[in-house]
Tab-separated table of C-alpha atoms and ligand atoms in Angstrom:
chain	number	residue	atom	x	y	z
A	1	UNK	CA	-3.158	-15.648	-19.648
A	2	UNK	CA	-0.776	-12.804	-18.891
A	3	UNK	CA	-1.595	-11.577	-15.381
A	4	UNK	CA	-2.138	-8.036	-14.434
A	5	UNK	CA	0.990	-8.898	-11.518
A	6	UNK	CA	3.097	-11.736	-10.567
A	7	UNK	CA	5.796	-12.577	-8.875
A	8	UNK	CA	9.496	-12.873	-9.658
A	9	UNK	CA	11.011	-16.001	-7.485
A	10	UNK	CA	14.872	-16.625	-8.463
A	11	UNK	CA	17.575	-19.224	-7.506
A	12	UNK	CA	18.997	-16.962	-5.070
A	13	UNK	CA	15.415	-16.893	-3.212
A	14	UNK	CA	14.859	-20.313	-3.559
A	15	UNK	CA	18.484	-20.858	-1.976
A	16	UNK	CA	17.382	-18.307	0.664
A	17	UNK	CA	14.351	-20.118	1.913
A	18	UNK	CA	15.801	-23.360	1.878
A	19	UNK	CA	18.790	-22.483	4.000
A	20	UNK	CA	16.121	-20.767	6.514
A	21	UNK	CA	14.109	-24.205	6.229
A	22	UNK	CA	17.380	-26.159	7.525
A	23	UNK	CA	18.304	-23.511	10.038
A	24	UNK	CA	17.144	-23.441	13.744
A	25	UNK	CA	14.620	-20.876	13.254
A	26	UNK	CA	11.768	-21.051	11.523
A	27	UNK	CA	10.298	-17.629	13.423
A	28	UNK	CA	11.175	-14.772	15.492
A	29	UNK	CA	15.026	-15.851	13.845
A	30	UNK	CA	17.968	-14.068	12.261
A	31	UNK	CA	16.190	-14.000	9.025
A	32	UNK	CA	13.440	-11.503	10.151
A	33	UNK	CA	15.984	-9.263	11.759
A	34	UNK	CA	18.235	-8.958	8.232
A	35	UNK	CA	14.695	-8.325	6.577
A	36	UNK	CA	13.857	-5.576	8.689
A	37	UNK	CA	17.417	-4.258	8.008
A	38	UNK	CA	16.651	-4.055	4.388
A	39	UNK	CA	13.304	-2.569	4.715
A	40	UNK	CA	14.854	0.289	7.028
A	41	UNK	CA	17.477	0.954	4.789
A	42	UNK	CA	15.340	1.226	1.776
A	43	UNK	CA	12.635	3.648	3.641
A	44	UNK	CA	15.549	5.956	5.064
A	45	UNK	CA	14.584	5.231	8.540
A	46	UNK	CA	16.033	3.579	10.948
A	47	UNK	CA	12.991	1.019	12.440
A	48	UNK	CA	11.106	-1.443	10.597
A	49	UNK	CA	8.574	-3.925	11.927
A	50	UNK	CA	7.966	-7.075	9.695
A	51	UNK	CA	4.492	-8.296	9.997
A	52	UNK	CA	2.467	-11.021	8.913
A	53	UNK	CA	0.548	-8.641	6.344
A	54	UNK	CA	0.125	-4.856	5.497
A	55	UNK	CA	-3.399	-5.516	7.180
A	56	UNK	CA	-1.977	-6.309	10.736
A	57	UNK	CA	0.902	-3.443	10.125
A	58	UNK	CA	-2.007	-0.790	9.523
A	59	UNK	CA	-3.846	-2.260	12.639
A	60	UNK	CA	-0.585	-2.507	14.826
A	61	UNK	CA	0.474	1.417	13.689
A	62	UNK	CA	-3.664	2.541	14.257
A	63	UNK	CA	-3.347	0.267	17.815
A	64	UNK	CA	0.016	2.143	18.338
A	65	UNK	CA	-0.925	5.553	18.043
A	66	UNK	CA	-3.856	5.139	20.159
A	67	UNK	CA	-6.816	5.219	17.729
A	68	UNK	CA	-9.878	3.777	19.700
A	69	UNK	CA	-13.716	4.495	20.571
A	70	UNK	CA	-14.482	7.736	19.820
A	71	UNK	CA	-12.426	8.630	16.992
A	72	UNK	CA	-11.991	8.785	13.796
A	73	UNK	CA	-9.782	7.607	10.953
A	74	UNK	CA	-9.826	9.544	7.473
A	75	UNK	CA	-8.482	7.805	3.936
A	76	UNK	CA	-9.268	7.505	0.899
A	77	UNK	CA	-12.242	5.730	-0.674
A	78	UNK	CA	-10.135	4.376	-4.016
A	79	UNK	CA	-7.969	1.804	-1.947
A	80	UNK	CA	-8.106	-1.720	-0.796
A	81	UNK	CA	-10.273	-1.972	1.876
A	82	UNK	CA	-7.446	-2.535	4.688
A	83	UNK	CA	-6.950	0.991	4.186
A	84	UNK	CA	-10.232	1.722	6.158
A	85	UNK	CA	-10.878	-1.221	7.874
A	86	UNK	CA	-7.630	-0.853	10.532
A	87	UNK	CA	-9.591	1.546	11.799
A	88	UNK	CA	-12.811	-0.221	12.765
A	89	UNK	CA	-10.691	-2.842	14.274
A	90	UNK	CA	-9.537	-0.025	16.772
A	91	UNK	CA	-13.172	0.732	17.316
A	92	UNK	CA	-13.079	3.896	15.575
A	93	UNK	CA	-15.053	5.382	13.100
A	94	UNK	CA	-14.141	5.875	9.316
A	95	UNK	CA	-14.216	8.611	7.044
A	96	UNK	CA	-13.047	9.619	3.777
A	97	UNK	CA	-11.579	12.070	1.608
A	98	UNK	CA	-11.855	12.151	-2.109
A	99	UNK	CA	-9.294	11.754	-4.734
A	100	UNK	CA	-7.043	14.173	-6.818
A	101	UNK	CA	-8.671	13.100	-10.680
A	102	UNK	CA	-5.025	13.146	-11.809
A	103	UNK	CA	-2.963	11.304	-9.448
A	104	UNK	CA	-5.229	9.275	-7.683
A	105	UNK	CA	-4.030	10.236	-4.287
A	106	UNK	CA	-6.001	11.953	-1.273
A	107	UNK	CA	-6.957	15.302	-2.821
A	108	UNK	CA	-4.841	18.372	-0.184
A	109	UNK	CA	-7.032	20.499	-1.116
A	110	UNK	CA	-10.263	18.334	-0.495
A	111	UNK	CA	-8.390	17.447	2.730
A	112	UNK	CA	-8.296	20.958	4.161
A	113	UNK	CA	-11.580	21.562	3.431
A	114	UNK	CA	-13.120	18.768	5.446
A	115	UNK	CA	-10.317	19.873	7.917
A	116	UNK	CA	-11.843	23.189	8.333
A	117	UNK	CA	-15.160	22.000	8.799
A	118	UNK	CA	-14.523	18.738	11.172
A	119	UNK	CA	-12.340	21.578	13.403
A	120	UNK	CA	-15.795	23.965	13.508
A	121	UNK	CA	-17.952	20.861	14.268
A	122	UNK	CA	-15.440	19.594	16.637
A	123	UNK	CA	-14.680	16.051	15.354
A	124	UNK	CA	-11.254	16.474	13.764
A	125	UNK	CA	-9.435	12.789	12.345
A	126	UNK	CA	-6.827	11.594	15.098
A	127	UNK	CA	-5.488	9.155	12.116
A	128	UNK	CA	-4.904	10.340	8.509
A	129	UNK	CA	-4.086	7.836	5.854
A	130	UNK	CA	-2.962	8.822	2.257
A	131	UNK	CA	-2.591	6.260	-0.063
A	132	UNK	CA	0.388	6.000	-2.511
A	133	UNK	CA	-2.158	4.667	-5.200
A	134	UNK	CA	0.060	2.805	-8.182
A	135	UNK	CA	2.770	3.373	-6.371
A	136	UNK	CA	2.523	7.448	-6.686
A	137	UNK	CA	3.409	9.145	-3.889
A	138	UNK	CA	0.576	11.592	-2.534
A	139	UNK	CA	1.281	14.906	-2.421
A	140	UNK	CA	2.885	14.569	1.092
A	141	UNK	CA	4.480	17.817	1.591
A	142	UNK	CA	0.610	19.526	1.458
A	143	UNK	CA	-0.749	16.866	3.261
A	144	UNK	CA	2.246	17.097	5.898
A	145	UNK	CA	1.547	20.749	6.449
A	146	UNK	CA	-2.051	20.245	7.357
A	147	UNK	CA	-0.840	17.517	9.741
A	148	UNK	CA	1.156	20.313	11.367
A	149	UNK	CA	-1.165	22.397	11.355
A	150	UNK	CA	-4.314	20.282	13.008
A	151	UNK	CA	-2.120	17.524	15.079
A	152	UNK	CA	-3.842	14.259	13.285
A	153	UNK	CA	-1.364	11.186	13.206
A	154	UNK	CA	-0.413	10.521	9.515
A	155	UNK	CA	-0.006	6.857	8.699
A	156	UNK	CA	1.037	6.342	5.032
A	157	UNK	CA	-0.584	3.214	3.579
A	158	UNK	CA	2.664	2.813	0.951
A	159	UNK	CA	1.348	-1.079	0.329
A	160	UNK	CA	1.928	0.046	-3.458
A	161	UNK	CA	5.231	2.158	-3.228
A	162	UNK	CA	8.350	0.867	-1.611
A	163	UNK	CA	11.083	2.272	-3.556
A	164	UNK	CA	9.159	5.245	-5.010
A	165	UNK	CA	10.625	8.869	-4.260
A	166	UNK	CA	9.343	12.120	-3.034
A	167	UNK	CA	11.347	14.866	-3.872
A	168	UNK	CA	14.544	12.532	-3.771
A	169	UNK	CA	13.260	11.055	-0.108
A	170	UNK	CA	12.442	7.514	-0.397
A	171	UNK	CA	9.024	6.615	0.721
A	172	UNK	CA	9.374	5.938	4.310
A	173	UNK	CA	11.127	9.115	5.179
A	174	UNK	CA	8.662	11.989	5.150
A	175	UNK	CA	9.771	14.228	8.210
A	176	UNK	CA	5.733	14.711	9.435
A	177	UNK	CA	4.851	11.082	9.063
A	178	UNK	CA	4.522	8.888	11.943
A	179	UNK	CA	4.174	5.635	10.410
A	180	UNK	CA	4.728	4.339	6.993
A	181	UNK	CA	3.183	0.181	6.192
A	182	UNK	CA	4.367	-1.737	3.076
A	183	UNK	CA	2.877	-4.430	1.538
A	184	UNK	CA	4.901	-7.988	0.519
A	185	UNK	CA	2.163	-9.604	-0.928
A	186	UNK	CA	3.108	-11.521	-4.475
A	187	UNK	CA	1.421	-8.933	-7.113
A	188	UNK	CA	3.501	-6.358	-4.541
A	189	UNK	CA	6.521	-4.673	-5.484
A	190	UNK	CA	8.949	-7.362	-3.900
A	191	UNK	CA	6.943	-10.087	-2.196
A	192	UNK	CA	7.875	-13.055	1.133
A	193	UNK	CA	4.275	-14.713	-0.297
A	194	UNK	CA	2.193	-12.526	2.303
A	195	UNK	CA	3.836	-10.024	4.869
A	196	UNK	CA	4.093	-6.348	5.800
A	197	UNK	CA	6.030	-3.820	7.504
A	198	UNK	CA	5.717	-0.894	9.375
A	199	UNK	CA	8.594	1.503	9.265
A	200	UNK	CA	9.426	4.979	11.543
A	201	UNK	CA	12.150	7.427	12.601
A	202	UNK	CA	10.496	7.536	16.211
A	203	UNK	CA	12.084	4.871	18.453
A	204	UNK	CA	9.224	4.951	20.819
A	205	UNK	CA	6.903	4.145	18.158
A	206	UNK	CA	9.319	1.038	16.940
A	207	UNK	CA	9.367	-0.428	20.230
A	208	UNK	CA	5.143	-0.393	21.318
A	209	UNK	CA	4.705	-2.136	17.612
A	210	UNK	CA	7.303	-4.799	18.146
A	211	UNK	CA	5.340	-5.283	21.139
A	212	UNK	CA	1.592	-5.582	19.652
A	213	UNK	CA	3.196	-7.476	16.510
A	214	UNK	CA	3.645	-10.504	19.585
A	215	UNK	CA	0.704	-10.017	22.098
A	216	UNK	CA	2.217	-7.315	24.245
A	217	UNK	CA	4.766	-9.588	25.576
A	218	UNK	CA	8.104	-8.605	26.505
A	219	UNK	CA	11.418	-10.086	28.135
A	220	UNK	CA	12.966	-6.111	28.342
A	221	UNK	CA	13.320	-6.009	32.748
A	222	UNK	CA	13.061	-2.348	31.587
A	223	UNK	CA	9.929	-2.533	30.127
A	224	UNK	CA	8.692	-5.501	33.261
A	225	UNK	CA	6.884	-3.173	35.626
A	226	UNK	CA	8.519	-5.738	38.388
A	227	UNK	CA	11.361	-7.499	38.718
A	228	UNK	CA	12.312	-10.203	37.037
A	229	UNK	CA	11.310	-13.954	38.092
A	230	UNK	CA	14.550	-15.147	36.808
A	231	UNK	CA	15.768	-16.460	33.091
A	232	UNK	CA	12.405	-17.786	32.046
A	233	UNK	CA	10.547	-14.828	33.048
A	234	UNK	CA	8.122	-12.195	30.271
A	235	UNK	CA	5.433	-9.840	31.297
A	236	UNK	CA	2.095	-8.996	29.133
A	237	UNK	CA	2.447	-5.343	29.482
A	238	UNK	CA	-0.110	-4.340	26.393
A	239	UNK	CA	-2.921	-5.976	24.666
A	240	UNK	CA	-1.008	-7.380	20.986
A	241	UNK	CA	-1.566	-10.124	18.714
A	242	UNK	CA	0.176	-12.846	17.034
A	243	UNK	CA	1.059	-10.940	13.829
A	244	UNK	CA	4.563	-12.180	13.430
A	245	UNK	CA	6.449	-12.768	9.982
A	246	UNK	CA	8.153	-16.616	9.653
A	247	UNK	CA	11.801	-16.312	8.765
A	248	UNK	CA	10.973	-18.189	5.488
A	249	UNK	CA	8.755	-15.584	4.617
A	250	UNK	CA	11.395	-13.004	6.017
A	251	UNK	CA	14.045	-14.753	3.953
A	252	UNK	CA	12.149	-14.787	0.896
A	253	UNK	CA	11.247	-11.067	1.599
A	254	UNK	CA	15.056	-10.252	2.092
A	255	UNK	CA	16.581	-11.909	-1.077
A	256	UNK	CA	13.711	-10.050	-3.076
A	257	UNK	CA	14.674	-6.694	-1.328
A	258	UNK	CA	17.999	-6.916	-3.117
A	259	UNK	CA	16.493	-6.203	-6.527
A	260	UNK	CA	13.942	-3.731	-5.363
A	261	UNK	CA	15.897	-0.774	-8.010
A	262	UNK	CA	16.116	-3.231	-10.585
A	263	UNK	CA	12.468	-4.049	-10.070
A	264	UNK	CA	11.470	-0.521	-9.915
A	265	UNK	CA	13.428	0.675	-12.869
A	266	UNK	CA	12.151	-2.331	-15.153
A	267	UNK	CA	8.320	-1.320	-14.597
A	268	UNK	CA	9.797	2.218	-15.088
A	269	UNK	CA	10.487	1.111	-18.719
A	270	UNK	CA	7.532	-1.153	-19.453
A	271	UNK	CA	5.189	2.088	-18.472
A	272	UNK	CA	7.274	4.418	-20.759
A	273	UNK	CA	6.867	1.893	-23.451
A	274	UNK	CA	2.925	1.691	-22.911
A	275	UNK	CA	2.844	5.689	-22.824
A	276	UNK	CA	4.023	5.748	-25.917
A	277	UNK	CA	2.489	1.968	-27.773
A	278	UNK	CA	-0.996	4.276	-26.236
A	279	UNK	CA	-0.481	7.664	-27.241
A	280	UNK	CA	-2.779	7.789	-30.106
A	281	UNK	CA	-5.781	5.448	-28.550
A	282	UNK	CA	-8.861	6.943	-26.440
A	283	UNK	CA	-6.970	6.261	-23.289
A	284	UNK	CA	-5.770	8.289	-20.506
A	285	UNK	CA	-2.449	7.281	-19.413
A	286	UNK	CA	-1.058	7.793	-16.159
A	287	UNK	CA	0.069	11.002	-15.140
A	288	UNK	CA	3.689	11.638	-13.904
A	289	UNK	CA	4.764	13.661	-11.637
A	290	UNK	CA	8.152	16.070	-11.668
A	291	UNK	CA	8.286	16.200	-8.122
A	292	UNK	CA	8.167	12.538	-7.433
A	293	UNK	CA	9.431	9.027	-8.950
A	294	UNK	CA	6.253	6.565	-8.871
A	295	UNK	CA	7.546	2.631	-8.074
A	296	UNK	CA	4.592	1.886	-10.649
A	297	UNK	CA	3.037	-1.042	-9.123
A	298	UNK	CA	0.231	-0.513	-11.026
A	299	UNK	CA	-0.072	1.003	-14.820
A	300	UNK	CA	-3.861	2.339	-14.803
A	301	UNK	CA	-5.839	3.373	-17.833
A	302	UNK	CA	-8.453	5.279	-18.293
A	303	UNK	CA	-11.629	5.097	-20.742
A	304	UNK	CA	-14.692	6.491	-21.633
A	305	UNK	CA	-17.430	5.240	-18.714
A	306	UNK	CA	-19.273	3.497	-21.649
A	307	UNK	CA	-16.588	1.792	-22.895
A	308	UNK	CA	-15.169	-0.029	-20.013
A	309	UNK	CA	-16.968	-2.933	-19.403
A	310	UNK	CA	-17.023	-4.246	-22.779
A	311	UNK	CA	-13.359	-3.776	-23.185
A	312	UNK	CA	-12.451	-5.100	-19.705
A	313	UNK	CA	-14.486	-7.988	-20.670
A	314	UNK	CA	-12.973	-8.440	-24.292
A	315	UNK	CA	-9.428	-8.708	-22.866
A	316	UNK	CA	-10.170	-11.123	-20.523
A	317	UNK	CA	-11.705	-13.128	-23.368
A	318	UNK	CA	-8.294	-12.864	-25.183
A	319	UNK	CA	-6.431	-13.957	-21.950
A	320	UNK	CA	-5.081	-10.770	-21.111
A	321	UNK	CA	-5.275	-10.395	-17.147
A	322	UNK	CA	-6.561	-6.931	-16.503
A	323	UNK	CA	-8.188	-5.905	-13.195
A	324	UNK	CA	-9.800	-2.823	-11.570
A	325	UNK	CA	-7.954	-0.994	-8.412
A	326	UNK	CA	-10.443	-0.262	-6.832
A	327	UNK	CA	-14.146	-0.632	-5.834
A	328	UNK	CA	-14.300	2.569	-3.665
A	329	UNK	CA	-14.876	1.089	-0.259
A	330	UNK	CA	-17.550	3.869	0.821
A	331	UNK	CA	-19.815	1.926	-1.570
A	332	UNK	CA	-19.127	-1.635	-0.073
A	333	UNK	CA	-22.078	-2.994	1.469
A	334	UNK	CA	-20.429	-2.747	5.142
A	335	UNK	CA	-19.240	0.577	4.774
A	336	UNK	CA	-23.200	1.647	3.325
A	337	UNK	CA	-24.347	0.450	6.032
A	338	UNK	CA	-22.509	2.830	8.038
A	339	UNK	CA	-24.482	6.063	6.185
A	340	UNK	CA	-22.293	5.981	3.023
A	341	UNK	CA	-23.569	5.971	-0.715
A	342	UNK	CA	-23.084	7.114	-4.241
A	343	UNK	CA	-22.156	10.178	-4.954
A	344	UNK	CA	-20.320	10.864	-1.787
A	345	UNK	CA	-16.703	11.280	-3.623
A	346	UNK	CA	-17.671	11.866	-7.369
A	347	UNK	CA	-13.691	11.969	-8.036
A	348	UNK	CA	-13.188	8.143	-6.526
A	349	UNK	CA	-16.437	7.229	-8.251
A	350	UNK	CA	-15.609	7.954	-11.661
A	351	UNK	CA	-12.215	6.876	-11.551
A	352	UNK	CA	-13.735	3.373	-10.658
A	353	UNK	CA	-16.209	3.484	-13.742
A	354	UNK	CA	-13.461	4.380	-16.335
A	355	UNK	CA	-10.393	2.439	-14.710
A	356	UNK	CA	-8.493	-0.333	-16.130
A	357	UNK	CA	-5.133	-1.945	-14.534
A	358	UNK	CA	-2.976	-3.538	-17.812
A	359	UNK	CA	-0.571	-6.229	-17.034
A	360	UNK	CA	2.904	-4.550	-15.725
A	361	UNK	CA	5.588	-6.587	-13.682
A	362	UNK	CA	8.990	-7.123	-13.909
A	363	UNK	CA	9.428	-10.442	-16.414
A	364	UNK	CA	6.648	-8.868	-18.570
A	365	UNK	CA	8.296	-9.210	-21.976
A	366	UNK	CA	7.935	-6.585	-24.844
A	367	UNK	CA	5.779	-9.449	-26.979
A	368	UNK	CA	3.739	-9.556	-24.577
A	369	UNK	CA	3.221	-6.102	-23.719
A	370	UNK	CA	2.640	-6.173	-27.516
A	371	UNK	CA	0.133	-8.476	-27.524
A	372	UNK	CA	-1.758	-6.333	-24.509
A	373	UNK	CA	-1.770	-3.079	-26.564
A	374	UNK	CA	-2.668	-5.242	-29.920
A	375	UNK	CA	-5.724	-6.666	-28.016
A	376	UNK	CA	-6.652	-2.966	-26.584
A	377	UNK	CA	-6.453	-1.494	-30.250
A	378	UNK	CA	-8.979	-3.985	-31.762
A	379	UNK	CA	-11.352	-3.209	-28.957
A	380	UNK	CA	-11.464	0.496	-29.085
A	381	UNK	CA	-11.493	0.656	-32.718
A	382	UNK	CA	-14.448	-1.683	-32.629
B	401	PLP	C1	-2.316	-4.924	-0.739
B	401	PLP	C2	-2.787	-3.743	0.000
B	401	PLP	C3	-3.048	-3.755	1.373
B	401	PLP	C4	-3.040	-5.008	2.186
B	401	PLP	O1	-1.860	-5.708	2.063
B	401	PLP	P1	-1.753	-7.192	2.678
B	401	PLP	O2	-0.273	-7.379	2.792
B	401	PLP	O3	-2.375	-8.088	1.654
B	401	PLP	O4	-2.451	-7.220	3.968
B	401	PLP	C5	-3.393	-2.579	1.997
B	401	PLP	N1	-3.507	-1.432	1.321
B	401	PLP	C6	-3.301	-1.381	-0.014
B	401	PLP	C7	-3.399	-0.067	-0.703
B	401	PLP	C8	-2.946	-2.530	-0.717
B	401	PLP	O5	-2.774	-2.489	-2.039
């Protein structure tokens, strides 16, 4: 079977792990801090948060920036459903805006609209979350000006993108963003088996996630809102959770972070190569933006409604991994339940019917990228 994603684990990782396994940390350790480091560095900013997951660094940044009863978070509905659900674990309410058809992104446009209406009806988002679907940035310099322009907290869910570009800024560093989270998960760009981070210019920001990343505990005195009981002494001075990182997840994460270009430039070629082994099949192929440089953590075609299921199912058959990113999450059962239904965002829907993710990762080899579009021909000439 050739999966859809996998993992790239080399000497120097393995070497990595086992010299965190015979260190004197195992957590909260050296390793996490030289992580972080990397993750910074790569997002242009200068604070980064390892995590546990992407899930508890969407919850820690929603936590963070105050999102509770009362209000509401907007993303999109083509996502993974961590997207959305950091939001009901605030206690807020969820909302969502529908997709650009081409890039797969929250639609600007779509998003002023239901802007301009929310600000009439008086229940504007406090929490914006574009996605960087594939690894395609969103259109962030639209999305940033309607930020400006209403005051919601933007929170980019970049799970997909670490070490894509935005008009030469690495993803991480948009100037109206509060928060950015990455994902480390294996089919992930670089992966420490599961983890997350949440990176930020604003200092005040770093610190009050460090602090709900370990259950609000801290041994700053100038954080303590007393003095200090003496050597052994912390104060709970927020409500956190454990969401901490192990340093032999950190250290895997670090080694890996040394070939995120060479990762990103290697899917770079594989996707050229499909755009062109595809051009003359009934597929759309993904769309590429001037203004921006995609990591590609995901190469998604798309076919006719009709035709998807039977193909999907074909390549499977002929051990060819492909998946589909994503259900839209307004038609999950517990976001139905909540008032949402079909038709809702017709953009998000019909990218799901006619969606297929083909297998793209770094050790994918050209035979077997062969043997993908071989299988794909047979199946839509059938
Ligand atoms: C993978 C993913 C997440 C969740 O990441 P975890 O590290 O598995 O918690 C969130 N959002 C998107 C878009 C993802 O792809």
């Amino acid at each position: 079977m050739i999966p859809y994603g996998r993992q790239d684990i080399t000497d120097a990782d393995l070497e990595a792990v086992r010299a965190v396994l015979l260190s004197d940390y195992l957590t909260t350790g050296p390793a996490v801090d030289a992580f972080e480091a990397k993750i910074a560095a790569a997002a242009g900013v200068a604070h980064a948060i390892a995590m546990n997951s992407a899930t508890s660094a969407l919850h820690v940044a929603c936590a963070t920036l105050g999102l509770g009863p009362g209000d509401t978070l907007w993303t999109q509905p083509n996502t993974f459903v961590a997207s959305a659900n950091c939001g009901l674990y605030c206690g807020a309410g969820v909302d969502f805006v529908d997709i650009d058809p081409r890039r797969f992104t929250m639609c600007p446009d779509a998003l002023a609209e239901k802007l301009e209406r929310a600000e009439m009806e008086g229940r504007l988002p406090k929490v914006v979350v574009p996605v960087h679907m594939c690894g395609q940035p969103a259109d962030m310099d639209a999305i940033g000006a309607l930020k400006r322009r209403y005051g919601f907290h933007l929170i980019e869910d970049a799970s997909h993108a670490i070490g894509a570009e935005h008009k030469g800024r690495p993803v991480g560093s948009e100037p109206d963003t509060d928060v950015t989270v990455f994902s480390f998960h294996p089919v992930k760009i670089v992966t420490s088996g599961e983890g997350g981070a949440a990176v930020t210019r604003n200092p005040d920001l770093a610190a009050r996630m460090a602090l709900l990343r370990a259950h609000g505990i801290t041994r700053d005195p100038a954080r303590m809102t007393s003095e200090s009981d003496g050597p052994w002494y912390y104060q709970q001075v927020d409500l956190g959770w454990n969401y901490r990182i192990t340093d032999i997840h950190a250290a895997l994460g670090a080694s890996q972070m040394d070939r995120l270009a060479q990762y990103v430039d290697r899917r770079h070629v594989l996707a050229r190569r499909y755009d062109t082994l595809l051009a003359d099949l009934p597929v759309e192929t993904p769309w590429r933006d001037p203004d921006s440089r995609s990591a590609f953590h995901l190469y998604v075609i798309r076919l006719d409604a009709g035709r998807r299921r039977p193909v999907f199912e074909a390549m499977r058959a002929a051990g060819i991994g492909v998946n589909v990113h994503y259900i839209p999450v307004h038609l999950q059962p517990w976001y139905r339940d909540m008032g949402f239904g079909p038709g809702d965002f017709p953009n998000s829907e019909s990218y799901y019917e006619e969606a297929i993710s083909i297998p793209l990762y770094p050790q994918l080899t050209e035979d077997e990228q062969d043997r993908v579009v071989r299988v794909l021909r047979r199946e839509l000439r059938a």
